[in-house]
Structure formats: structure tokens, C-alpha cells
mmCIF file with all atom_site columns, C-alpha atoms in Angstrom:
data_model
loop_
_atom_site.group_PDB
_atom_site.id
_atom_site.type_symbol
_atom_site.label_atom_id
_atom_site.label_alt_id
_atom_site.label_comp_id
_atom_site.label_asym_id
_atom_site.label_entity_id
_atom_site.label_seq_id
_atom_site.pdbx_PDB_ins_code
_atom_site.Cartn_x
_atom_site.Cartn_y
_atom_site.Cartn_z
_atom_site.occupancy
_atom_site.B_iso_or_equiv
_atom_site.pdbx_formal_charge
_atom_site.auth_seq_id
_atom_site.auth_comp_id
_atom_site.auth_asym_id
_atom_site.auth_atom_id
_atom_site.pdbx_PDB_model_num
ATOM 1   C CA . UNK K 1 1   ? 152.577 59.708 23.883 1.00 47.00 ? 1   UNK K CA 1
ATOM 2   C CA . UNK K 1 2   ? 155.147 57.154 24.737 1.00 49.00 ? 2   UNK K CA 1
ATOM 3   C CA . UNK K 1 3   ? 157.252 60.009 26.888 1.00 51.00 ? 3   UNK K CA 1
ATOM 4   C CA . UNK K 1 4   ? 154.067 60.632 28.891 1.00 53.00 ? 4   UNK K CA 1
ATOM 5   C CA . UNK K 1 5   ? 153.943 57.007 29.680 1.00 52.00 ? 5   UNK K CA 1
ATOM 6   C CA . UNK K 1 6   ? 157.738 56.570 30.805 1.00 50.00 ? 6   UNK K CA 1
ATOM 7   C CA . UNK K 1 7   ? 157.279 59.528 32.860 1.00 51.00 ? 7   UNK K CA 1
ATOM 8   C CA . UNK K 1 8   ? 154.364 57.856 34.275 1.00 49.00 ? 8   UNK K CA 1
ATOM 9   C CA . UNK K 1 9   ? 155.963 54.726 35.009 1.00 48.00 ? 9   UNK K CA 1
ATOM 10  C CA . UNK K 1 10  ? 158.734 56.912 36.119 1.00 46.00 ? 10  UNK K CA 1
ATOM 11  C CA . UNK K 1 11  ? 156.994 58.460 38.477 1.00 45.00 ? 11  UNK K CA 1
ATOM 12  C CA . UNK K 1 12  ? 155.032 54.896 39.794 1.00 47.00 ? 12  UNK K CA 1
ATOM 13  C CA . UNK K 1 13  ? 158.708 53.290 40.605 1.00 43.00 ? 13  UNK K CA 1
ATOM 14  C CA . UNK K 1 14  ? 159.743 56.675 42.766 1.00 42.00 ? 14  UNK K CA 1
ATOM 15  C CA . UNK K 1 15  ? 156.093 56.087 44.618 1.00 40.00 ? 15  UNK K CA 1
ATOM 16  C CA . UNK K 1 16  ? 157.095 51.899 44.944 1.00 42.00 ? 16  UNK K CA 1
ATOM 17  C CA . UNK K 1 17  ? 160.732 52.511 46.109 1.00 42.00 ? 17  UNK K CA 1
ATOM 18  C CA . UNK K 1 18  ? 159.081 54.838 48.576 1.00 41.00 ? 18  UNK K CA 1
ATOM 19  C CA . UNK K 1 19  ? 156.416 52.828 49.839 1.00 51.00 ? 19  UNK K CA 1
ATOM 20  C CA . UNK K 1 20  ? 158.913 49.971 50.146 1.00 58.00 ? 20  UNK K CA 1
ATOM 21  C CA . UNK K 1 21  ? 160.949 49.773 53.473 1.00 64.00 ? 21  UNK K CA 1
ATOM 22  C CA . UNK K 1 22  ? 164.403 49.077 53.721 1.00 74.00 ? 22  UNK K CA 1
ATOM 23  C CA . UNK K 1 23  ? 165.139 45.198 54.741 1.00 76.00 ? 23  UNK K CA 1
ATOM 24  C CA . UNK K 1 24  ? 168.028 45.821 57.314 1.00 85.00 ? 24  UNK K CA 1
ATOM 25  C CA . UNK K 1 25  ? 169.197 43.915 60.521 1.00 88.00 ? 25  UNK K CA 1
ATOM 26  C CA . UNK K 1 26  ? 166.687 45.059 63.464 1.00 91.00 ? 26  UNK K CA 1
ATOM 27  C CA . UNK K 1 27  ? 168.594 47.580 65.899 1.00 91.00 ? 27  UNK K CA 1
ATOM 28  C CA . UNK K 1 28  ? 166.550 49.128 69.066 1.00 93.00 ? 28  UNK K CA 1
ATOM 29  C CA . UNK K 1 29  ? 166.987 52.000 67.275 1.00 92.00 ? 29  UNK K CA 1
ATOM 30  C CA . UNK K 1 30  ? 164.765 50.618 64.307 1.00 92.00 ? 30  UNK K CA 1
ATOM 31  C CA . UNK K 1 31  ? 162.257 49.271 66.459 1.00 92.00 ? 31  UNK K CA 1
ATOM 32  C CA . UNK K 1 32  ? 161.988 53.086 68.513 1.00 91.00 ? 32  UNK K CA 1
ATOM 33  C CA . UNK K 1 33  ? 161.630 54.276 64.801 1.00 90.00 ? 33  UNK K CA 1
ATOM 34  C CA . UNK K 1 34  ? 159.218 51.714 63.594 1.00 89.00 ? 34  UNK K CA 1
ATOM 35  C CA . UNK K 1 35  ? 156.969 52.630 66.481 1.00 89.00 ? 35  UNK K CA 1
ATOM 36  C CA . UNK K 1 36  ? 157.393 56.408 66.247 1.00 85.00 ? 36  UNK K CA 1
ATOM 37  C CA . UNK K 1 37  ? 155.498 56.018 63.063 1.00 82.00 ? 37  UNK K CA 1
ATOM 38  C CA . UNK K 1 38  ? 152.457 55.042 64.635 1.00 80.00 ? 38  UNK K CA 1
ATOM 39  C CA . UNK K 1 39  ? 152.326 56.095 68.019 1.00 81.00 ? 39  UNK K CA 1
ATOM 40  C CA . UNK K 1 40  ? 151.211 59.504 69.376 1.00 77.00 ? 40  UNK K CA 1
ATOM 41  C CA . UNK K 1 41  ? 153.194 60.928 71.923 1.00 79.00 ? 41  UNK K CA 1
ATOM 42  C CA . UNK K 1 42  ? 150.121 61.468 73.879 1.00 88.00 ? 42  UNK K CA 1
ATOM 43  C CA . UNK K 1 43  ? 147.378 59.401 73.560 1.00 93.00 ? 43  UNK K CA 1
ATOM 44  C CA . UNK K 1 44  ? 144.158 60.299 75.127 1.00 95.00 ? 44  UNK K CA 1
ATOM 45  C CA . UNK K 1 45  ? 142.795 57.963 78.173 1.00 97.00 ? 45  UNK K CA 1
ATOM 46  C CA . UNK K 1 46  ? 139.215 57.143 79.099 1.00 97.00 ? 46  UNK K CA 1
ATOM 47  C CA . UNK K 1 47  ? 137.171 55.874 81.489 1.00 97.00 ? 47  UNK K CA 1
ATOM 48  C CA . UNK K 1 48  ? 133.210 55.000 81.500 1.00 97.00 ? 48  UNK K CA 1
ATOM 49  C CA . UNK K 1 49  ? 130.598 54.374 84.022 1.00 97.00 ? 49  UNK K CA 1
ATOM 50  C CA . UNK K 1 50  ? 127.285 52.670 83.159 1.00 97.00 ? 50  UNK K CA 1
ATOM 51  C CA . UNK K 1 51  ? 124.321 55.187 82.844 1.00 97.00 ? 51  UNK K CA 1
ATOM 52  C CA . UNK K 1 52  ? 122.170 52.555 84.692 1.00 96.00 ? 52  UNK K CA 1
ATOM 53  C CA . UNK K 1 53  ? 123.703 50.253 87.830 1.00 96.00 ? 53  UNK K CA 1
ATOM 54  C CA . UNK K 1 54  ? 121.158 48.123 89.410 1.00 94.00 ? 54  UNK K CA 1
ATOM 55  C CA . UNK K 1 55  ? 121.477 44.821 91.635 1.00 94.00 ? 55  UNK K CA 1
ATOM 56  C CA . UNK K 1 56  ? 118.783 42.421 92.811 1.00 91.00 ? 56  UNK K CA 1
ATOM 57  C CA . UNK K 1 57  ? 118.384 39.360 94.585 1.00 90.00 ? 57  UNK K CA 1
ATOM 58  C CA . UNK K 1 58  ? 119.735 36.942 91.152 1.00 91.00 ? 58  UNK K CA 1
ATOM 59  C CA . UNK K 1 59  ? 121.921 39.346 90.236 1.00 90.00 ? 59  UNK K CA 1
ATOM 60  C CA . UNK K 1 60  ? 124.301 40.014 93.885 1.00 92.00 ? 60  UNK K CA 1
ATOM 61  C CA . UNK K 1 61  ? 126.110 43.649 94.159 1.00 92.00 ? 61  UNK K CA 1
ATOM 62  C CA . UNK K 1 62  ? 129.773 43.526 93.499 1.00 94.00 ? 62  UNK K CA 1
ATOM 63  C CA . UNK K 1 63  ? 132.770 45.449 93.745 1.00 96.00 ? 63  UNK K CA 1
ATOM 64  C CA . UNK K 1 64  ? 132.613 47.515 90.164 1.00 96.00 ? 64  UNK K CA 1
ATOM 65  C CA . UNK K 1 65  ? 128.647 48.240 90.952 1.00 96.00 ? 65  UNK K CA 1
ATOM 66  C CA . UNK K 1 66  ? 129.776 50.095 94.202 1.00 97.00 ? 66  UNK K CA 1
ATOM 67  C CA . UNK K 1 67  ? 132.614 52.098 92.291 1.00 97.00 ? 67  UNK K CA 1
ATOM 68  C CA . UNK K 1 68  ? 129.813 52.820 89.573 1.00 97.00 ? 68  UNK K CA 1
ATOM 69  C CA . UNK K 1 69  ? 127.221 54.407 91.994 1.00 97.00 ? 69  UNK K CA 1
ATOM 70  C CA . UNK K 1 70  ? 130.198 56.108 93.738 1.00 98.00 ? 70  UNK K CA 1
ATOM 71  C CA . UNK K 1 71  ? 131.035 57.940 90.018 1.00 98.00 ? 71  UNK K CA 1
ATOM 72  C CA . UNK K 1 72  ? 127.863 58.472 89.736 1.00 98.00 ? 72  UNK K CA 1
ATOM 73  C CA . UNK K 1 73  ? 127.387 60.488 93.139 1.00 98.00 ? 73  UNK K CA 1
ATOM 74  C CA . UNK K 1 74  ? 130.752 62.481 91.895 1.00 98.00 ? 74  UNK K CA 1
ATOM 75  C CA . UNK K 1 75  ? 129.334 63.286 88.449 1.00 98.00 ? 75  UNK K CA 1
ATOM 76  C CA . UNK K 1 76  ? 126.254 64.422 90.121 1.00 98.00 ? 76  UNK K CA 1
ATOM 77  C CA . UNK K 1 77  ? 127.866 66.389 92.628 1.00 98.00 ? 77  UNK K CA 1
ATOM 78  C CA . UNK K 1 78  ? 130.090 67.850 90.172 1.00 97.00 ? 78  UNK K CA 1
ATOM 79  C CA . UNK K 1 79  ? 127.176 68.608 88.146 1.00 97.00 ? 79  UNK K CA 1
ATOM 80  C CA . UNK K 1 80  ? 127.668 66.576 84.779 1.00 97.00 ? 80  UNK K CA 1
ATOM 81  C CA . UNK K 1 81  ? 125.083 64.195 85.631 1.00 97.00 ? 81  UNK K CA 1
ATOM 82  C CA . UNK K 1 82  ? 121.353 63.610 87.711 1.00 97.00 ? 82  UNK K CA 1
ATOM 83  C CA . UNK K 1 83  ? 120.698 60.515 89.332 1.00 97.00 ? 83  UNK K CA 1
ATOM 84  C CA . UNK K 1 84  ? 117.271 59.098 90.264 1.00 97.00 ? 84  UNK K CA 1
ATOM 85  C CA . UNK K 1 85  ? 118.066 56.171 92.536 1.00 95.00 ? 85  UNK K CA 1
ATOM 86  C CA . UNK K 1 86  ? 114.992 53.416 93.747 1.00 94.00 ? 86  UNK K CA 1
ATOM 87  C CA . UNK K 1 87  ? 115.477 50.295 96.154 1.00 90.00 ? 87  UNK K CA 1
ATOM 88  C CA . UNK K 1 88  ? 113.047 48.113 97.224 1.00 88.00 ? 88  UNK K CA 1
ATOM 89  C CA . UNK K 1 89  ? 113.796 44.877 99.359 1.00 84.00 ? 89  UNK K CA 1
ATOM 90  C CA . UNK K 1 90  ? 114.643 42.571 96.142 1.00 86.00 ? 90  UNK K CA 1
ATOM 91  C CA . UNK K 1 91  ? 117.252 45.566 95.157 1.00 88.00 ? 91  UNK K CA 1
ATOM 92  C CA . UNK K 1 92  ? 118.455 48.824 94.178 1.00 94.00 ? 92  UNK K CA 1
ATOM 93  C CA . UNK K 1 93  ? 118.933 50.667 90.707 1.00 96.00 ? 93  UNK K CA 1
ATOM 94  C CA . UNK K 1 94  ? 120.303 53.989 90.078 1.00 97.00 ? 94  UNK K CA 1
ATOM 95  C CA . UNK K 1 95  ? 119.808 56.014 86.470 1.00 97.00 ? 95  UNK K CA 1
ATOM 96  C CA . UNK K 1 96  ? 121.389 58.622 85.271 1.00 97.00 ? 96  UNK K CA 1
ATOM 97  C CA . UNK K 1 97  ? 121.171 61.190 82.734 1.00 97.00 ? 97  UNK K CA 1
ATOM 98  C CA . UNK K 1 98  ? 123.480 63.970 81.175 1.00 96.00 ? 98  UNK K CA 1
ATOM 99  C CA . UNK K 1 99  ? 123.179 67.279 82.166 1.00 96.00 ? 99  UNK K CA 1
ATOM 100 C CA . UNK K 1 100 ? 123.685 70.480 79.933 1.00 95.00 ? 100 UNK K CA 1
ATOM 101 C CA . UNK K 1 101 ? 127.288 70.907 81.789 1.00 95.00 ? 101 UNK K CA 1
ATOM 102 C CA . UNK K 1 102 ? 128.024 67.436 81.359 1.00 95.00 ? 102 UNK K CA 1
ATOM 103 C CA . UNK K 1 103 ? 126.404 66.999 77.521 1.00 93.00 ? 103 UNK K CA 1
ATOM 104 C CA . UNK K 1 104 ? 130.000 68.881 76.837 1.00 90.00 ? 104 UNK K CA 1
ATOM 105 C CA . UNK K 1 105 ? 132.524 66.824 78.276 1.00 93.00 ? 105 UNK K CA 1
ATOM 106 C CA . UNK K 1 106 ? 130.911 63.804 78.163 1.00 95.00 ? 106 UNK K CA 1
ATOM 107 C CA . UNK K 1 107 ? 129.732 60.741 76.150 1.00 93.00 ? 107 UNK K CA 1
ATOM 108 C CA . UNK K 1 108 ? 128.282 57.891 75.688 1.00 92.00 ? 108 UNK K CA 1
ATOM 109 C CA . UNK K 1 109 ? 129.785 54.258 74.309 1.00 91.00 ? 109 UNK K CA 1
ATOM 110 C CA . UNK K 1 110 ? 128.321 50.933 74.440 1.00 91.00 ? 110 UNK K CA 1
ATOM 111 C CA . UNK K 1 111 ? 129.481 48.434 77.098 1.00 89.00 ? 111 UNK K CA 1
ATOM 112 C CA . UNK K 1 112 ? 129.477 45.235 78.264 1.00 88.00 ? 112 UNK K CA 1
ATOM 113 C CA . UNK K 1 113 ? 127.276 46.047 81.351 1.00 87.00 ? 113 UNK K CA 1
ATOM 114 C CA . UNK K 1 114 ? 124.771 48.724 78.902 1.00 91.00 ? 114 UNK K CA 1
ATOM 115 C CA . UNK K 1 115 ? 125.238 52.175 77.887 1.00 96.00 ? 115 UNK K CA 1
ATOM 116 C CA . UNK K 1 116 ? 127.401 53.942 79.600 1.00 97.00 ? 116 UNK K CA 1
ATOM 117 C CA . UNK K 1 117 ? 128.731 57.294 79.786 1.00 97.00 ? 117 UNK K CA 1
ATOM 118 C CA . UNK K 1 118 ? 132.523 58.047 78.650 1.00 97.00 ? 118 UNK K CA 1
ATOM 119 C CA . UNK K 1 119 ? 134.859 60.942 79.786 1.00 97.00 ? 119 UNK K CA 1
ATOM 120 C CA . UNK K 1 120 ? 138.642 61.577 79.303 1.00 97.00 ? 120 UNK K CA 1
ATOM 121 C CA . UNK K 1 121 ? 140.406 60.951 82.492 1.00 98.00 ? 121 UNK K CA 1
ATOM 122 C CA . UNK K 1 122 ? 144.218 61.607 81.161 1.00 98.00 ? 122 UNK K CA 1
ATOM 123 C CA . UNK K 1 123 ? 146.574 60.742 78.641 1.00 97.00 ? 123 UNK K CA 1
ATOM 124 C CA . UNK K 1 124 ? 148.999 57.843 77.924 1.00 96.00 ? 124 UNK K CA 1
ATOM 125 C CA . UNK K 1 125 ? 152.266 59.380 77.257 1.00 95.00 ? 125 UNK K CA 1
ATOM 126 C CA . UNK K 1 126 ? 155.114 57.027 75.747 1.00 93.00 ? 126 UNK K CA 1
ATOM 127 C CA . UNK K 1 127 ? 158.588 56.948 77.105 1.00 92.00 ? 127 UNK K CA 1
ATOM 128 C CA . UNK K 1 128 ? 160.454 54.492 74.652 1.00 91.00 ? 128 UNK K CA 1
ATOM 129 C CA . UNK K 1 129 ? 161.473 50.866 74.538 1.00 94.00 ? 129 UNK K CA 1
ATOM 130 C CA . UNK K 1 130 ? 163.989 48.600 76.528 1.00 94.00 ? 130 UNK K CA 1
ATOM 131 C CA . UNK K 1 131 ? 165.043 45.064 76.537 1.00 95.00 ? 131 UNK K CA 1
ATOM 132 C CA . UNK K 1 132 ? 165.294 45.120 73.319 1.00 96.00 ? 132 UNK K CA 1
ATOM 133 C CA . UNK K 1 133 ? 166.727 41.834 71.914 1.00 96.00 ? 133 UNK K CA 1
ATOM 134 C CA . UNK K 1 134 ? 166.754 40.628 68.112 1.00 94.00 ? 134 UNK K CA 1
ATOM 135 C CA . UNK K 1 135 ? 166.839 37.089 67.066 1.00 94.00 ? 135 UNK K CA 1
ATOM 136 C CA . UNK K 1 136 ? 169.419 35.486 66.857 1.00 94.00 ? 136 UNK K CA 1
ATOM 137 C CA . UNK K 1 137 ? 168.845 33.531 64.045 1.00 94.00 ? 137 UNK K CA 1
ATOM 138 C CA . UNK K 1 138 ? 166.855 36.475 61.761 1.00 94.00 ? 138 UNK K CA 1
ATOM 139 C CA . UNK K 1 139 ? 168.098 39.609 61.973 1.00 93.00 ? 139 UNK K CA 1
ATOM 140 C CA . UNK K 1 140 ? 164.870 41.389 61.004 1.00 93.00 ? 140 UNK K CA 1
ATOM 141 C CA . UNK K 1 141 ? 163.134 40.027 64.241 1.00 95.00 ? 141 UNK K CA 1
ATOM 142 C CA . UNK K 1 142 ? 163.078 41.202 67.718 1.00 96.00 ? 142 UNK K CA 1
ATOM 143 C CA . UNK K 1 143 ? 161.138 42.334 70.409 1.00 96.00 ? 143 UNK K CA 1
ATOM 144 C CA . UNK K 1 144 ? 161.051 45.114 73.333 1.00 96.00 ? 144 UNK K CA 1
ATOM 145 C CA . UNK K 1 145 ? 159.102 46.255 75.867 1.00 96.00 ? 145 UNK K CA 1
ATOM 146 C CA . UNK K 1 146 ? 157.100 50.229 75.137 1.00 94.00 ? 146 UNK K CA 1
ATOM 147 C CA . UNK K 1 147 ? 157.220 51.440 77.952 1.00 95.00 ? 147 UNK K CA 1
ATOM 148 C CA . UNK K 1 148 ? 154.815 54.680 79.131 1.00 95.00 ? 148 UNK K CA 1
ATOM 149 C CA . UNK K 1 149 ? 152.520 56.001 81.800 1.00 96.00 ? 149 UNK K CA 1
ATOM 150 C CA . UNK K 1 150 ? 149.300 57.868 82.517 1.00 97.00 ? 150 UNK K CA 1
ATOM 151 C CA . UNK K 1 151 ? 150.039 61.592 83.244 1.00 97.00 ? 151 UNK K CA 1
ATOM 152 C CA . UNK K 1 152 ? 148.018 65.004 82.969 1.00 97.00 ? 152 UNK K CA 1
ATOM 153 C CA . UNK K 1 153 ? 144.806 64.170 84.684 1.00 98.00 ? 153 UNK K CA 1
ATOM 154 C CA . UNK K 1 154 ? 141.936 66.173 83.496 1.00 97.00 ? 154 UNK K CA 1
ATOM 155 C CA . UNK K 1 155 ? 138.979 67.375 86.213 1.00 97.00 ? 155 UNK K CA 1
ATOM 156 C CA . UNK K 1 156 ? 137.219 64.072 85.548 1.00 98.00 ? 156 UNK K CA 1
ATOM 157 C CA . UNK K 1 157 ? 140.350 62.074 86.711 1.00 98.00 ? 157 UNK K CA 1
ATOM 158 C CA . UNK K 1 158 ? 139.414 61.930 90.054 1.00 98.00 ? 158 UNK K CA 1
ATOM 159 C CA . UNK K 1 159 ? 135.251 61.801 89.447 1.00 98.00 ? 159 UNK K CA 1
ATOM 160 C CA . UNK K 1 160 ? 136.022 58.200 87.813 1.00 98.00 ? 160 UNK K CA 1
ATOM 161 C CA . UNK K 1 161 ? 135.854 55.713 90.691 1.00 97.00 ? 161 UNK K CA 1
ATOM 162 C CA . UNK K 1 162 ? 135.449 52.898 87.733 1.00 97.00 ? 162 UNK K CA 1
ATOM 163 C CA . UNK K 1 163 ? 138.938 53.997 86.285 1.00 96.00 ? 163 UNK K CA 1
ATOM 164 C CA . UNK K 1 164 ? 141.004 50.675 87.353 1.00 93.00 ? 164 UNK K CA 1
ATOM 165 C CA . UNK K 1 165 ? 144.573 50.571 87.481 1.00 94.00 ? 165 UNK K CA 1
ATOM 166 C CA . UNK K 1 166 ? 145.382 53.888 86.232 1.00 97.00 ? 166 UNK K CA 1
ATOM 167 C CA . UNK K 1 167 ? 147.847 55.095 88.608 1.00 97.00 ? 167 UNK K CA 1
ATOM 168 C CA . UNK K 1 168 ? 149.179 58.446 87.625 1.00 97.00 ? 168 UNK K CA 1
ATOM 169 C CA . UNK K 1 169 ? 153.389 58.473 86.479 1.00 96.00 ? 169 UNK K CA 1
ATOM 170 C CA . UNK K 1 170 ? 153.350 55.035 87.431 1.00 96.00 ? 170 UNK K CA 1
ATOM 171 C CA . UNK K 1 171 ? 155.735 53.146 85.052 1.00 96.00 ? 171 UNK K CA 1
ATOM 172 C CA . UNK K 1 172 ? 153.937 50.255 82.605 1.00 97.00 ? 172 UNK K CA 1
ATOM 173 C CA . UNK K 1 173 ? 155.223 47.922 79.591 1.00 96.00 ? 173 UNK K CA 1
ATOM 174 C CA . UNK K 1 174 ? 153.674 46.853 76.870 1.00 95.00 ? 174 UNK K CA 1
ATOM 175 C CA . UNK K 1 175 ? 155.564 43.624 74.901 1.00 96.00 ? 175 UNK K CA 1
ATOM 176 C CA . UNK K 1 176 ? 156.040 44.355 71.659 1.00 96.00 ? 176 UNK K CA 1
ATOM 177 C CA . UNK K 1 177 ? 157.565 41.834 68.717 1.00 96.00 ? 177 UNK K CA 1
ATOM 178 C CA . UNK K 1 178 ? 159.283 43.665 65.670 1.00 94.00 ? 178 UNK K CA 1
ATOM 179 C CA . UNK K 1 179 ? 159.306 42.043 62.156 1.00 94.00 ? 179 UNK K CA 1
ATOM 180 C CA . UNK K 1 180 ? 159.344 42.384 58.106 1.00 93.00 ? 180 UNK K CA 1
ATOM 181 C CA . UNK K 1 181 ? 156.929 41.390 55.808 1.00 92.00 ? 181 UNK K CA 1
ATOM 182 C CA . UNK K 1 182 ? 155.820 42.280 52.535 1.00 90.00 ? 182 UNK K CA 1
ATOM 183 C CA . UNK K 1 183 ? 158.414 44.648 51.946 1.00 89.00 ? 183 UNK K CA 1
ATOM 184 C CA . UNK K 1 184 ? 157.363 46.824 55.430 1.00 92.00 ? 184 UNK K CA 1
ATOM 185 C CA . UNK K 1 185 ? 158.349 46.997 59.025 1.00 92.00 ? 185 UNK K CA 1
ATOM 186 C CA . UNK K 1 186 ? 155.848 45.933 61.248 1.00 92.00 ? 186 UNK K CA 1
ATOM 187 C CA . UNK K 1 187 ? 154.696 45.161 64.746 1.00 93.00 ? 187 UNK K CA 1
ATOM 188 C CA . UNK K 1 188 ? 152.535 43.049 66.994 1.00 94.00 ? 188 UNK K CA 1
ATOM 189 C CA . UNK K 1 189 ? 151.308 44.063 70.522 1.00 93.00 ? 189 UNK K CA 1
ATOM 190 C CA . UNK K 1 190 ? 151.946 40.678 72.535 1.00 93.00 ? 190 UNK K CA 1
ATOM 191 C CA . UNK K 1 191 ? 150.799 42.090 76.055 1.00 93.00 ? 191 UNK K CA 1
ATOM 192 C CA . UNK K 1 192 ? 149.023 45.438 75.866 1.00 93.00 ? 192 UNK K CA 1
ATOM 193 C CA . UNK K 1 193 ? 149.714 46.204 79.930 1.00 94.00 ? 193 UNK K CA 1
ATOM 194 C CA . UNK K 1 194 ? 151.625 44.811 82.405 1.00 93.00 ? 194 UNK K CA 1
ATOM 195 C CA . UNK K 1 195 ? 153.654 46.296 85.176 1.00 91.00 ? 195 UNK K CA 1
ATOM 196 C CA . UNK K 1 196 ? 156.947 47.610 84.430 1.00 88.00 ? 196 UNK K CA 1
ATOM 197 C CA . UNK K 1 197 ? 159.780 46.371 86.795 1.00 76.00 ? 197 UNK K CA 1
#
């Protein structure tokens, strides 16, 4: 009985030591590796258009309602969506609805202007960090920029009038700050996007 128990307890340190990270003074190299550990090295991008876009006399057209029906036409042209569109001299309103080539690649999410519908537009590929500075008074904290870049459009890339400021291979950081706690490595996003110079 009592070897069953040491074995188990044994076998719980192994499990602790592994689950506990190494406190060690922060090198780039650490912070690459701390991020590795969490980060695809594609990560899938997407963009949505709301299934209804309307304007009316309270409620003035703007800029993203003009990309919107513009997606819309594309989608509908391409065949992934119908639109019924109906104006009036207080406004306009244009609905649209999935159709069976569309229910495929396409989907819905909730957003801030209704439902809308969602497709993937490209990925988000990461190319590593720079700038990387600990410090200087604790060496386990530091901070970098990640940077990456949207790449490998899909068919839908160019449908997507709503995607803003997703330039293909253009270059973009994220700030990141690098730190240990509670026995782990971890990291904070401080800026998700900004443009890399």
C-alpha cells in the first residue's frame, strides 16, 4: 500500500516539475518560444457583411453601408447569396439570404450592426518578433513587437468589400509584453494591430 502511494506522489512531482516553467532571464529567444506555444502559424482571417443594410432619413447612409451593399452585389453575383433590395423616398434596405452554394462556405455571426454573414477571406501568417528589449531592472520582463501579415487569399477575398485594412503581404505589429507569474511564462497583447515600420 504505502509503495503505491510513493509511486503516486512520485509520479504527481514529475507532472508539477513539468507543468512548472523554468524562471530564467528573458532572451528574444524566450519570448519567440513563449509565443510559439500558442500561436498557429496560420491563423484563419474573416470578414462579415450584415445580412440586412438599410438607411433612412434618421438613420443617414455612410461609408461601411455602401461597402456592405457592394459585398452584397459580389456575393450575389458570385452566387453565394440573393438579394431583394426596396427604396422608397424616406430610404433604402437590402436583404439577403444564403444560397445552397453559399450555405457551404458561408456563415453567420452576430454583429454590432445585426446578423451578418461570415466568410474566410485569408489567413494571418506570423513572421516572428523584433525590438525585443527586457527590463532592465527584472530580467523576466520584456516586450517585442509579433510581427505577421495577411497572405493566401481565398475566392471570397476579393467578394468582401467590408474587409478593412487587410492588405495582402503587407507587414503589421502587434506589441506584445513578456512576463512570469505563478511559476509560467506568459504574455499580454498591448496593441493587437498597428502598422509595422
Amino acid at each position: 500500500m504505502r509503495s503505491g502511494s510513493s509511486q503516486g506522489f512520485a509520479f504527481a512531482s514529475i507532472l508539477l516539475l513539468l507543468a512548472c516553467q523554468r524562471a530564467e532571464p528573458l532572451t528574444a529567444q524566450k519570448a519567440e518560444q513563449i509565443l510559439r506555444a500558442f500561436l498557429f502559424e496560420r491563423e484563419p482571417v474573416y470578414a462579415e457583411v450584415p445580412q440586412k443594410v438599410w438607411w433612412d432619413e434618421q438613420h443617414p447612409k455612410d461609408d461601411f453601408d455602401e461597402k456592405s451593399v457592394l459585398t452584397l452585389r459580389n456575393l450575389q453575383q458570385a452566387g453565394y447569396l440573393t438579394v431583394v433590395e426596396k427604396h422608397d423616398n424616406h430610404g433604402s434596405i437590402y436583404i439577403a439570404k444564403v444560397t445552397e452554394k453559399g450555405f457551404h462556405i458561408i456563415g453567420t455571426a452576430p454583429s454590432y450592426r445585426g446578423p451578418a454573414f461570415r466568410g474566410m477571406i485569408c489567413y494571418k501568417r506570423y513572421d516572428g518578433i523584433r525590438n525585443f528589449q527586457r527590463h532592465p531592472t527584472e530580467p523576466t520582463v520584456g516586450h517585442a513587437e509579433l510581427i505577421w501579415h495577411y497572405t493566401d487569399p481565398t475566392p471570397l477575398y476579393p467578394l468582401f468589400e467590408t474587409k478593412i485594412n487587410k492588405p495582402l503581404n503587407k507587414p503589421f505589429a502587434s506589441l506584445v509584453s513578456f512576463y512570469y507569474k505563478d511559476h509560467q511564462w506568459r504574455f499580454d497583447v498591448m496593441v493587437r494591430k498597428t502598422e509595422a515600420e
